[in-house]
Coordinates of C-alpha atoms in Angstrom, one line a residue:
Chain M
X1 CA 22.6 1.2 -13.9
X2 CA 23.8 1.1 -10.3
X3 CA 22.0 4.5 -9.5
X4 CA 19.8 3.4 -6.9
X5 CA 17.4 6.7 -7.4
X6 CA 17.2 4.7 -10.8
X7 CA 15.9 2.0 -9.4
X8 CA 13.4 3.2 -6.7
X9 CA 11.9 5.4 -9.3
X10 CA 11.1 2.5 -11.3
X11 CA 9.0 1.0 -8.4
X12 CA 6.6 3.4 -8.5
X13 CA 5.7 2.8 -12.4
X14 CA 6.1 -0.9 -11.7
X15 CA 3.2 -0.3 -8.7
X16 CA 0.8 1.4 -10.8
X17 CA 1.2 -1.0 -13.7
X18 CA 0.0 -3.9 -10.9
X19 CA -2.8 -1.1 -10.3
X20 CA -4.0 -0.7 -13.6
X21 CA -3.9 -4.5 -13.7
X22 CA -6.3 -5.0 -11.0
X23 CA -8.5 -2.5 -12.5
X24 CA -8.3 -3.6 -16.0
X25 CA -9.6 -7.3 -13.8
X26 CA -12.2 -5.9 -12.0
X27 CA -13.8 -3.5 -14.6
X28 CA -14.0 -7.0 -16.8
X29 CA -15.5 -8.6 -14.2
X30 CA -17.9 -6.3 -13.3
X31 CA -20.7 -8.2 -14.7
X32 CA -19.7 -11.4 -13.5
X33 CA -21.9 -12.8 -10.7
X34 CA -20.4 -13.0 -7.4
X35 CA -17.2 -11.6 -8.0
X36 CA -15.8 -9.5 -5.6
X37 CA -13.4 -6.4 -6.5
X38 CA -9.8 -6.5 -5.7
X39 CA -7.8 -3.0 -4.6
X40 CA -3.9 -2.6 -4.4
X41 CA -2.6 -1.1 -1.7
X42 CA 1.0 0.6 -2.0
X43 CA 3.5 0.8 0.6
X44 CA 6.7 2.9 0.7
X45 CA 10.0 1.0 0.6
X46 CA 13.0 1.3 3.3
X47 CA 15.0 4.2 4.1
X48 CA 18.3 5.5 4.6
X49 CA 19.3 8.2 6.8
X50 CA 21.3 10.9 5.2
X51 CA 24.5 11.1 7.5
X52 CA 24.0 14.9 8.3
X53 CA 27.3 16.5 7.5
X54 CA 29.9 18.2 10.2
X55 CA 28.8 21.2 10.7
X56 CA 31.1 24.0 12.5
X57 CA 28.7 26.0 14.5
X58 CA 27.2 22.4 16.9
X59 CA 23.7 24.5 17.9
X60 CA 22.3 24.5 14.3
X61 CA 19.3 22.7 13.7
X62 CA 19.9 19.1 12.2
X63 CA 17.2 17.4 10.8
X64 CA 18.5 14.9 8.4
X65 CA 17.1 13.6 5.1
X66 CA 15.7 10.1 4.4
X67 CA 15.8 8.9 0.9
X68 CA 13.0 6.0 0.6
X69 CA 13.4 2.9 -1.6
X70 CA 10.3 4.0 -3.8
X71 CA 6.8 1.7 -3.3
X72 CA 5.5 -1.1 -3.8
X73 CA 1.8 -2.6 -4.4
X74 CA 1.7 -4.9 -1.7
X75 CA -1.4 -6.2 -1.2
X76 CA -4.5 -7.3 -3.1
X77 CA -7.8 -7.5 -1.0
X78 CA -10.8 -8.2 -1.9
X79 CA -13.9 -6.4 -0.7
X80 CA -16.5 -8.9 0.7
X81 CA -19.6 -6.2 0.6
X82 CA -22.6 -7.3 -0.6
X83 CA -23.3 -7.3 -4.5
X84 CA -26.7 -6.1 -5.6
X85 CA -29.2 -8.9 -6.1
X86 CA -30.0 -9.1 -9.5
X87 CA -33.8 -11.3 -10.2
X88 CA -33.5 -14.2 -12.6
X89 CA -36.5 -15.8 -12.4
X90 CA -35.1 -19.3 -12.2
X91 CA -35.6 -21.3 -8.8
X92 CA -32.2 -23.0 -9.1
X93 CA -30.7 -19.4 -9.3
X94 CA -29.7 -18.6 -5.1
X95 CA -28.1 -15.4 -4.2
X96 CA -26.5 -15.2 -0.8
X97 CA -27.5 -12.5 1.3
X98 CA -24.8 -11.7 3.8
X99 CA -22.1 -13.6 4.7
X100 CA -21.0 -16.6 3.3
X101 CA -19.7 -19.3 0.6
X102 CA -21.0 -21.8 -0.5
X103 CA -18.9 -25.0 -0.9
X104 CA -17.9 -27.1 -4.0
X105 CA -16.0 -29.7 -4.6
X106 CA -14.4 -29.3 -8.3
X107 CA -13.7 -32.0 -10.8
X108 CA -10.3 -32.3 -9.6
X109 CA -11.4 -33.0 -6.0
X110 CA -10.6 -30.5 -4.5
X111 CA -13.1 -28.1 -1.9
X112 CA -13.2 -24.9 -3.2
X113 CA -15.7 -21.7 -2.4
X114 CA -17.6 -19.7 -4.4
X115 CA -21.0 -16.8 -4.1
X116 CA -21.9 -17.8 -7.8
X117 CA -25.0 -19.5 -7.0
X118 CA -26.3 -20.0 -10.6
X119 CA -26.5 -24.4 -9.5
X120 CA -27.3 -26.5 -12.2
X121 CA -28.5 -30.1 -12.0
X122 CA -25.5 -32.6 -13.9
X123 CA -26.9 -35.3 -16.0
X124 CA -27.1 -38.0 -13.1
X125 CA -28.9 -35.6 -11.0
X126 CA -26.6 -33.9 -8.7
X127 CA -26.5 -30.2 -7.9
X128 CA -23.1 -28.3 -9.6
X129 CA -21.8 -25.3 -8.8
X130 CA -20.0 -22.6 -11.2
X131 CA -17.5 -24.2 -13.7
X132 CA -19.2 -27.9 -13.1
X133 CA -18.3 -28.6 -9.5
X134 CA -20.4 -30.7 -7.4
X135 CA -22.2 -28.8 -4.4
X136 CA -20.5 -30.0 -1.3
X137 CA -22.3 -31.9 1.0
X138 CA -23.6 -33.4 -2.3
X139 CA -27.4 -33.2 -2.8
X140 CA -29.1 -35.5 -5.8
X141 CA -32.5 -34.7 -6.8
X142 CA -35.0 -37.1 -8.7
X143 CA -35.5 -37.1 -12.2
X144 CA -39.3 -36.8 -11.9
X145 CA -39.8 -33.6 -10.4
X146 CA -42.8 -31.6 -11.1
X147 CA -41.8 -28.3 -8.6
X148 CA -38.6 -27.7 -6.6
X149 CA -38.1 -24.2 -4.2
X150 CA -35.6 -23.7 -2.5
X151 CA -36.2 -21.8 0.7
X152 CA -34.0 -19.1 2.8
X153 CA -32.8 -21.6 5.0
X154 CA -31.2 -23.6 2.4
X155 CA -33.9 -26.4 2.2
X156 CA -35.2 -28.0 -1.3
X157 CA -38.4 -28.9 -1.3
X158 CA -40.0 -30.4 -4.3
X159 CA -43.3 -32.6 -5.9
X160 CA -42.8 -35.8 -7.8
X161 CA -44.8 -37.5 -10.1
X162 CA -44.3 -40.8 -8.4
X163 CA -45.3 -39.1 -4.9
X164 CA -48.1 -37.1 -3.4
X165 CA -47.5 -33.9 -1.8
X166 CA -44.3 -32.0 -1.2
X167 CA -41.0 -33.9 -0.4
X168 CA -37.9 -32.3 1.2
X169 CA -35.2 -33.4 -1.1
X170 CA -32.0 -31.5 1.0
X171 CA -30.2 -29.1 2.3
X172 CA -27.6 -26.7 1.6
X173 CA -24.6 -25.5 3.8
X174 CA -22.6 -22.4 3.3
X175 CA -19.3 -21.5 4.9
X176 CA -18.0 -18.3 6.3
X177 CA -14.5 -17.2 6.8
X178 CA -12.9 -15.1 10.1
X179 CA -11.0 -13.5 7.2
X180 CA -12.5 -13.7 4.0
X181 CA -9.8 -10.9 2.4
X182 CA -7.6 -13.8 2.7
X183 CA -9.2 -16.8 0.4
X184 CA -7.2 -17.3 -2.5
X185 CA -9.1 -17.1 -6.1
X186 CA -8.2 -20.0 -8.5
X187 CA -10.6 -18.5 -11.4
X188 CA -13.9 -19.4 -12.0
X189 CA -15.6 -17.7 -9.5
X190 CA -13.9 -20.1 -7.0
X191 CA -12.0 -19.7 -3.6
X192 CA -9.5 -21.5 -1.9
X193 CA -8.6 -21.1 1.8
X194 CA -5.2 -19.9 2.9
X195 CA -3.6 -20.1 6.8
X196 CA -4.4 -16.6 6.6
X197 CA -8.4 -17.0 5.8
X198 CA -8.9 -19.2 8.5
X199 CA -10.7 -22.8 8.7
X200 CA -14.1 -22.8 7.0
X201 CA -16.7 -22.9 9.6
X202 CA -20.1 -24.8 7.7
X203 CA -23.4 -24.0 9.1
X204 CA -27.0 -23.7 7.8
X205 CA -28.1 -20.5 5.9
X206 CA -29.3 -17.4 8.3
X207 CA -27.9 -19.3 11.4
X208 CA -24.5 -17.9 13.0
X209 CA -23.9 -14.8 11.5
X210 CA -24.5 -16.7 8.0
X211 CA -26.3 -15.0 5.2
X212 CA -29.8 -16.1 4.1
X213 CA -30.7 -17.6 0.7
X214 CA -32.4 -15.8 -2.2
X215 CA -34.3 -18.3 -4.6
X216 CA -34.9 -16.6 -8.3
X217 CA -31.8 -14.0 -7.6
X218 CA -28.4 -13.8 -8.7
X219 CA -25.4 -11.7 -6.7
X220 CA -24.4 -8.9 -9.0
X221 CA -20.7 -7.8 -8.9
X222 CA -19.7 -5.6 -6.3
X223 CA -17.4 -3.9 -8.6
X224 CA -18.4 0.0 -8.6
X225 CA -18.1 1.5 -12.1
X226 CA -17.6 4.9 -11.7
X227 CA -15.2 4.3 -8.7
X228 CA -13.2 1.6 -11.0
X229 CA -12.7 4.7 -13.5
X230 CA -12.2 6.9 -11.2
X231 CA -9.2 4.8 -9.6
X232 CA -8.3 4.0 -13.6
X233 CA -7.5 8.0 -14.8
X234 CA -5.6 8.4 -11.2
X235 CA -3.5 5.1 -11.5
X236 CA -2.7 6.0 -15.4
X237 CA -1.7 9.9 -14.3
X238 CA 0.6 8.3 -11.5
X239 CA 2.2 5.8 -13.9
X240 CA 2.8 8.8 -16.1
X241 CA 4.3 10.8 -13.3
X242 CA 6.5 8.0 -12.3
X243 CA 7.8 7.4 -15.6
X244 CA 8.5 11.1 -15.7
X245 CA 10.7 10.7 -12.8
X246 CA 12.6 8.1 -14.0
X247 CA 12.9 9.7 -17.2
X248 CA 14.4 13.1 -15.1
X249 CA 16.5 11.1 -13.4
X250 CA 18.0 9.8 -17.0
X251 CA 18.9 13.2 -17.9
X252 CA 20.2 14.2 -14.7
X253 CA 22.6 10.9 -15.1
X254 CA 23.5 11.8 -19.0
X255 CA 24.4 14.8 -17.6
X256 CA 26.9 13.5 -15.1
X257 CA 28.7 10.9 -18.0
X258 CA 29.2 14.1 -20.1
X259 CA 31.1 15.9 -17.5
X260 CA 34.2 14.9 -19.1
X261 CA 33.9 14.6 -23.0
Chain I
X1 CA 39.7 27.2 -8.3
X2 CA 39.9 23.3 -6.7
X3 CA 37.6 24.2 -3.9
X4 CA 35.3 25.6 -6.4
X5 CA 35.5 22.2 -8.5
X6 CA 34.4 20.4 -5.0
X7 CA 31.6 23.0 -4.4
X8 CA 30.2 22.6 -7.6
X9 CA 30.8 18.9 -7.6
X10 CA 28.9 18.5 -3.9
X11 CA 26.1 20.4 -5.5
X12 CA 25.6 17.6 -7.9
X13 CA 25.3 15.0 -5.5
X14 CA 22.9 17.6 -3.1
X15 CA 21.0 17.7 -6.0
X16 CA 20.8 13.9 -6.7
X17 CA 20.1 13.1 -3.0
X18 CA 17.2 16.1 -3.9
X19 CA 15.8 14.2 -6.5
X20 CA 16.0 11.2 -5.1
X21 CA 13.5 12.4 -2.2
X22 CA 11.4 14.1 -4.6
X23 CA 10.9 10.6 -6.8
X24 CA 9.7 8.6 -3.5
X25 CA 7.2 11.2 -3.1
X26 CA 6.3 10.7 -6.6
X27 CA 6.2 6.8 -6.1
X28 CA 4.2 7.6 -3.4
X29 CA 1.5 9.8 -4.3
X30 CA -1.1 6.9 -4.4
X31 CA 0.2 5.6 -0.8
X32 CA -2.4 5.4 2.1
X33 CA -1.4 7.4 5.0
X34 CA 2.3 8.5 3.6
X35 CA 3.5 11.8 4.2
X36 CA 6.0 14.0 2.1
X37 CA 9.0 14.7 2.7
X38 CA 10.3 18.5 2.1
X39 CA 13.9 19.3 1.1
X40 CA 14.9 22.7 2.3
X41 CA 17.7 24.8 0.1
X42 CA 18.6 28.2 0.0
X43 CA 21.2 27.3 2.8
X44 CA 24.5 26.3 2.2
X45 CA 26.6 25.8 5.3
X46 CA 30.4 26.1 5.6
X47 CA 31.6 22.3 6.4
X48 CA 34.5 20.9 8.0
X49 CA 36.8 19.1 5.4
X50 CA 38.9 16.7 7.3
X51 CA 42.3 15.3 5.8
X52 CA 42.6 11.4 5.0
X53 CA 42.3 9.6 8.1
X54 CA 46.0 8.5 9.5
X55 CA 46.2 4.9 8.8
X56 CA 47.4 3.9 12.1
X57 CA 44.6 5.0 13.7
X58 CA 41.5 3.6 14.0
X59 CA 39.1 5.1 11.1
X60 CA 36.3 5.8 14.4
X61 CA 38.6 8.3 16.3
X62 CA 37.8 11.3 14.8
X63 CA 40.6 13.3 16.8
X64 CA 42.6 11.4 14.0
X65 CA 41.3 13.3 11.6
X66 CA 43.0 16.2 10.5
X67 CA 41.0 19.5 9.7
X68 CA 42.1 21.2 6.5
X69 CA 39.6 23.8 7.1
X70 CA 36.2 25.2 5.8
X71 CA 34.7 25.1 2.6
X72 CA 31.6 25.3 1.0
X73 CA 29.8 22.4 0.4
X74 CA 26.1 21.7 0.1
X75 CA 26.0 17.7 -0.1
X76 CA 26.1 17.3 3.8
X77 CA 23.7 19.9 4.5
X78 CA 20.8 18.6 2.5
X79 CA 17.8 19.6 5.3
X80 CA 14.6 17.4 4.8
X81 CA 11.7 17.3 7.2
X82 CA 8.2 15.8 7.1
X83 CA 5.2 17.4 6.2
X84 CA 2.6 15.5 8.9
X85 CA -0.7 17.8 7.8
X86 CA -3.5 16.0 7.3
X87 CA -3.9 13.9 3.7
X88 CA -7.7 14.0 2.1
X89 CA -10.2 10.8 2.7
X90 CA -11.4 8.6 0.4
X91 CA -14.1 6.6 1.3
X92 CA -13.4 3.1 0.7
X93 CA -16.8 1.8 2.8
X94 CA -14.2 -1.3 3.8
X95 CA -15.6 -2.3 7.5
X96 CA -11.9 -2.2 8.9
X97 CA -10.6 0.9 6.3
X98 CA -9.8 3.3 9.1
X99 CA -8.7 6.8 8.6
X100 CA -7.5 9.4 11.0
X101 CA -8.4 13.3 11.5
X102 CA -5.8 15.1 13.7
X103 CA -2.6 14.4 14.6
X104 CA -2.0 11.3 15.9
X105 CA -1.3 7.7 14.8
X106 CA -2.3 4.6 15.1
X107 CA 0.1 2.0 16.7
X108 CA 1.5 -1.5 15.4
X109 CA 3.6 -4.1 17.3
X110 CA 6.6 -5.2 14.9
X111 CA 9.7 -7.7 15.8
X112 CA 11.5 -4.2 16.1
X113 CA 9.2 -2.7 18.6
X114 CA 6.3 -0.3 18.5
X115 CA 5.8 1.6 15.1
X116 CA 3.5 4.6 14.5
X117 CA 1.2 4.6 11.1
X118 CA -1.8 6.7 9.3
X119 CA -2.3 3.6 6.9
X120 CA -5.6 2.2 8.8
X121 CA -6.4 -0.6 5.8
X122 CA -6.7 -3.1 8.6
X123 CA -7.8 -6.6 8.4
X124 CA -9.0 -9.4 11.0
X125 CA -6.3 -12.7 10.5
X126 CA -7.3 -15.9 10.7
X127 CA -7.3 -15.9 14.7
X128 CA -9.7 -12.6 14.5
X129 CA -6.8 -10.2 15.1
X130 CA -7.1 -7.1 14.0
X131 CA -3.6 -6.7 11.5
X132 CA -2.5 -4.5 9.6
X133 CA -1.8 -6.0 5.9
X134 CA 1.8 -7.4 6.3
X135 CA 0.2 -9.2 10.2
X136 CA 2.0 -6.5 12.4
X137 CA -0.7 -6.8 15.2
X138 CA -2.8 -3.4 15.6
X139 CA -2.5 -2.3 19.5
X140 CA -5.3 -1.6 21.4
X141 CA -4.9 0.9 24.8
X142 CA -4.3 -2.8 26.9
X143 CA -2.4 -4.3 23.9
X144 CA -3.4 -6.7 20.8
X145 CA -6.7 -6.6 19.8
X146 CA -9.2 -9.6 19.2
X147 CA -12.9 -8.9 17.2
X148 CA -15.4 -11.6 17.6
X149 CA -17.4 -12.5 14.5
X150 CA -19.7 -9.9 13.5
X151 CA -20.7 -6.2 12.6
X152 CA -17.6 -3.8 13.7
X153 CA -18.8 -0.4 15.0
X154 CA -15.9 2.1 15.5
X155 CA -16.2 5.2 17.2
X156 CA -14.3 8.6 16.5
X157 CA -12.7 7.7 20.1
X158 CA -11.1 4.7 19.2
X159 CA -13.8 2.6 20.6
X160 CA -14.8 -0.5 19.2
X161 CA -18.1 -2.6 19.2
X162 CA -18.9 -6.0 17.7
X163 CA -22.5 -6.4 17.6
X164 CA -23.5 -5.3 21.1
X165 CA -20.1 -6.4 22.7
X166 CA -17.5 -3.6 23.6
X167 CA -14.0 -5.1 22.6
X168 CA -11.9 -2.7 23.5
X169 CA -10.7 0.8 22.3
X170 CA -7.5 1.1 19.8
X171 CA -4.3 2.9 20.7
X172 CA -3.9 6.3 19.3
X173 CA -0.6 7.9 19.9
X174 CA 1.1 11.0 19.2
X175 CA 5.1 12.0 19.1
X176 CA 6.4 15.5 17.7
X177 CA 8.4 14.4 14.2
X178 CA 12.2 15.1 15.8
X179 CA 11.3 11.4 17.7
X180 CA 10.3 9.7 14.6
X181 CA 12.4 8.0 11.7
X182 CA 10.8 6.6 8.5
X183 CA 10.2 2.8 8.7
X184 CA 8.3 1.5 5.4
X185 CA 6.1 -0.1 5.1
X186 CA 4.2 3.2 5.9
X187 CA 5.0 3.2 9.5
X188 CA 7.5 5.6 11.4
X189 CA 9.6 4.0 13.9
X190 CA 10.3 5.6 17.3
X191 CA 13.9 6.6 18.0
X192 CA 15.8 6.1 21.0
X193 CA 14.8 8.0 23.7
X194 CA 11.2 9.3 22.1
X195 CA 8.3 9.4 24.4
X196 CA 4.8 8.9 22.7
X197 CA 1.7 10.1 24.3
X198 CA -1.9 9.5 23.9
X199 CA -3.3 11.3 21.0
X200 CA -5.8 13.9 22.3
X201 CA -7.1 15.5 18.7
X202 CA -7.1 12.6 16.2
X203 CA -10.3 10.5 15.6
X204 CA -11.0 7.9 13.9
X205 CA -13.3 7.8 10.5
X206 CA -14.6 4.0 9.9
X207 CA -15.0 3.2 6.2
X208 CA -12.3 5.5 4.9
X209 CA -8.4 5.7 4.4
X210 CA -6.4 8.9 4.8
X211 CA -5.0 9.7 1.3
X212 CA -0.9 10.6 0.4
X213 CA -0.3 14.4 1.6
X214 CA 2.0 14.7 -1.9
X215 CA 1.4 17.8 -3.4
X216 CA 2.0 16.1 -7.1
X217 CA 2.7 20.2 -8.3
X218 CA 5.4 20.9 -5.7
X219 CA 6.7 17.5 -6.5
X220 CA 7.0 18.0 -10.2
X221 CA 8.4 21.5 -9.9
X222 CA 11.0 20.0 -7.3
X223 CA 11.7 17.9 -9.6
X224 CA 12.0 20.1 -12.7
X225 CA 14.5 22.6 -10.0
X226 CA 16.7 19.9 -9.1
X227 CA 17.5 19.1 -12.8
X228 CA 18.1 22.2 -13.3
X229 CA 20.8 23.1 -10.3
X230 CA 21.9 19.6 -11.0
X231 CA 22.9 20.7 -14.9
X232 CA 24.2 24.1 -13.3
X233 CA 26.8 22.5 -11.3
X234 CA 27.6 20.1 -14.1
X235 CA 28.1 23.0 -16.6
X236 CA 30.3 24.9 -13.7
X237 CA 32.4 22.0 -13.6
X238 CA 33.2 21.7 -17.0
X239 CA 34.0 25.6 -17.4
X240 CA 36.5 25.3 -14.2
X241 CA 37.6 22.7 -15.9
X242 CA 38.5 24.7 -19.0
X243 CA 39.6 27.5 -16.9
X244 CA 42.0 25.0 -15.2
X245 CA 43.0 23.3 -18.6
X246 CA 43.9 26.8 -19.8
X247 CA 45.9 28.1 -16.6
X248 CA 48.0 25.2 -17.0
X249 CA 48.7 25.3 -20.5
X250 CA 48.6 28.0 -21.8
X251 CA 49.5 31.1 -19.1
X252 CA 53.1 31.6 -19.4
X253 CA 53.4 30.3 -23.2
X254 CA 55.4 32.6 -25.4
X255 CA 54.1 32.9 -29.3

């Protein structure tokens, strides 16, 4: 159908779908620790300038009309606010509070970021992140441990059997981003930096404008419900409306094939 | 009767170019910062039809042209303006969401120059620019603006504040709508000749984006109305057309 009204109406449907999409993710995610809700943003399209016709009489007002390309849903950022802190009870549980990431290095090497701080200890001792990857700088801790805490700063402490009196067994780093908005998710709770996210910049927890560590906590969703629905009946009433146009513009086109029958 | 067939026939496409406006306020109506555009009707205006152009002439010299004389037409006289009131705010709580009361815009450097926007979903880049989401640089009153690491305070003037460091205050300009032309992207550009000034009304609202101005009810009853006329002129059509088919074959046939 070349009838480019056609086609910009369809735009708008194709937009909302992609809204309804992100929504549909977020409000499945929204008891997923750390993640972090997405939000389309919609853009209108080019223009063209109605060539305003001849008119005789040269002092009437001329304001021409622009007929836009339709929109688009352009960009998915995330929102980096704060997730409620949820309490877990278990010491290897660390929820960050303020800014920050902490950084893995997944099975397939590669350094990745992530706020799911539900670490585990692997079966050779090492700390792992979400989906199995290795907390990077790594950070092994012995097989004899009576107690470990882990304090705000990021430091482990812990007793042995084999040792009297409290060891410190390491440290943890998190990373922060100039712009977080633009990590790239590769699933599983894990980030990858983009040219437009910036270099990571490593640091120890609560210095440098990074956030502290919670020991016993985990980082809720930041996903608000009743917003997410909210968003949810708007995006499905626009879709509708959208398709309504297109479906308008249909008719008005059936029309103009059956001017000679 | 063949002017009538033209009249009705310009009608259509009026009506099409109607609809066509209406639908990108429809596909708009969840768009940060966009404002409607009104079509205006009701006023048909007697048009200059011009003969073919002369082929020996160049098609740009319109003293080639050859007036046949007026008629009335309404595809060339399609009106539209924009309606700049003020769209609602949603509260986003996004640090560098920014939203604007008043007249005014905010203004972005693009490869084509300085362009005007209400969309305030800024972002800092890599570098700590503040951008707006496609990396059009965000202009400050002495140009590009740069935010440090930190809290971002913004104040109703403009003004911004990292932590306790001023950084600057962003540029808010304001142009009457006969200077502006739309751009995408949800910018207006500036046309030759227009002469922005500093906004004096507008302030900013940190932590919330100005909704679409689309009145969806206006939009779907625009759109209902230009079916309508649209179906008018195409059932006009067809009766001249039967009026025509009838005056020449059968006025003037005997038995």
């Amino acid at each position: 159908m070349p009838n480019p009204v056609f086609r910009s109406a369809v735009t708008g449907v194709r937009a909302q779908q992609l809204a309804l999409d992100v929504i549909a993710n977020n409000l499945a995610n929204v008891s997923t620790t750390g993640y972090k809700a997405r939000r389309v943003e919609f853009r209108d399209l080019l223009y063209q300038r109605l060539r305003a016709g001849r008119v005789p009489d040269p002092t009437a007002p001329v304001s021409p009309a622009e007929i836009g390309g339709g929109a688009r849903a352009d960009v998915i950022s995330r929102l980096f606010s704060q997730g409620a802190l949820r309490e877990s009870g278990r010491v290897l549980d660390l929820a960050i509070a303020g800014d920050g990431f902490f950084q893995v290095r997944t099975a397939a090497g590669q350094i990745a970021y992530t706020r799911d701080g539900s670490l585990q200890i692997d079966a050779t001792g090492r700390l792992t992140a979400a989906a199995g990857a290795l907390i990077d700088p790594p950070v092994t801790l012995p097989e004899d441990l009576t107690t470990l805490r882990i304090d705000e700063r990021g430091t482990i402490y812990g007793t042995r059997a084999s040792a009297e009196g409290e060891l410190t067994l390491g440290q943890l780093q998190l990373a922060r981003f100039t712009n977080p908005g633009g990590l790239n998710a590769i699933g599983e709770n894990l980030f990858v930096p983009t040219d437009n996210s910036g270099a990571p910049q490593t640091g120890v927890p609560g210095e440098n404008g990074l956030g502290k560590l919670v020991s016993g906590f985990l980082e809720a969703a930041n996903v608000d419900l009743g917003a997410e629905l909210t968003a949810m009946i708007q995006a499905q009433r626009a879709y509708q409306l959208n398709l309504k146009a297109v479906q308008t513009i249909d008719e008005m086109t059936a029309q103009a094939l059956q001017l000679r029958r | 009767m063949l002017r009538g067939l033209y009249t009705s026939a310009s009608g259509m496409l009026a009506q099409m170019a109607r609809q066509a406006i209406v639908t990108n306020n429809i596909n708009n109506a969840t768009t940060s910062g966009f404002k409607q555009e009104l079509t205006s009707q009701g006023l048909f205006w007697q048009m200059l039809l011009d003969r073919v152009q002369r082929a020996d002439r160049p098609a740009a010299d319109t003293a080639a042209a050859i007036p046949i004389g007026p008629a009335i037409t309404t595809a060339g006289a399609l009106r539209a303006t924009t309606d700049h009131t003020q769209g609602g705010l949603t509260d986003t709580g996004g640090e560098l969401d920014l939203a604007l009361t008043g007249p005014g815009f905010f203004a972005v450097q693009t490869p084509t120059g300085v362009q005007l926007t209400r969309d305030g979903s800024f972002a800092r880049d890599a570098q700590g620019r503040l951008v707006a989401a496609d990396g059009a640089l965000v202009l400050g009153v002495g140009g590009p603006l740069t935010l440090p690491d930190g809290p971002v305070a913004i104040a109703a003037d403009g003004t911004i504040t990292v932590g306790d460091q001023a950084v600057g205050q962003l540029q808010l300009l304001e142009a009457p709508p006969e200077q502006l032309t739309r751009a995408g992207q949800n910018r207006f550009a500036l046309l030759a000749g227009a002469a922005p000034v500093p906004a004096t009304n507008a302030a900013v609202n940190q932590g919330f984006l100005e909704r679409s101005n689309v009145d969806i009810t206006r939009a779907v009853t625009d759109m209902m109305s230009a079916a309508r006329a649209y179906e008018a002129n195409q059932r006009l059509i067809q009766l001249q057309d039967e009026l025509l088919g009838k005056a020449v074959n059968e006025v003037g046939r005997v038995g």
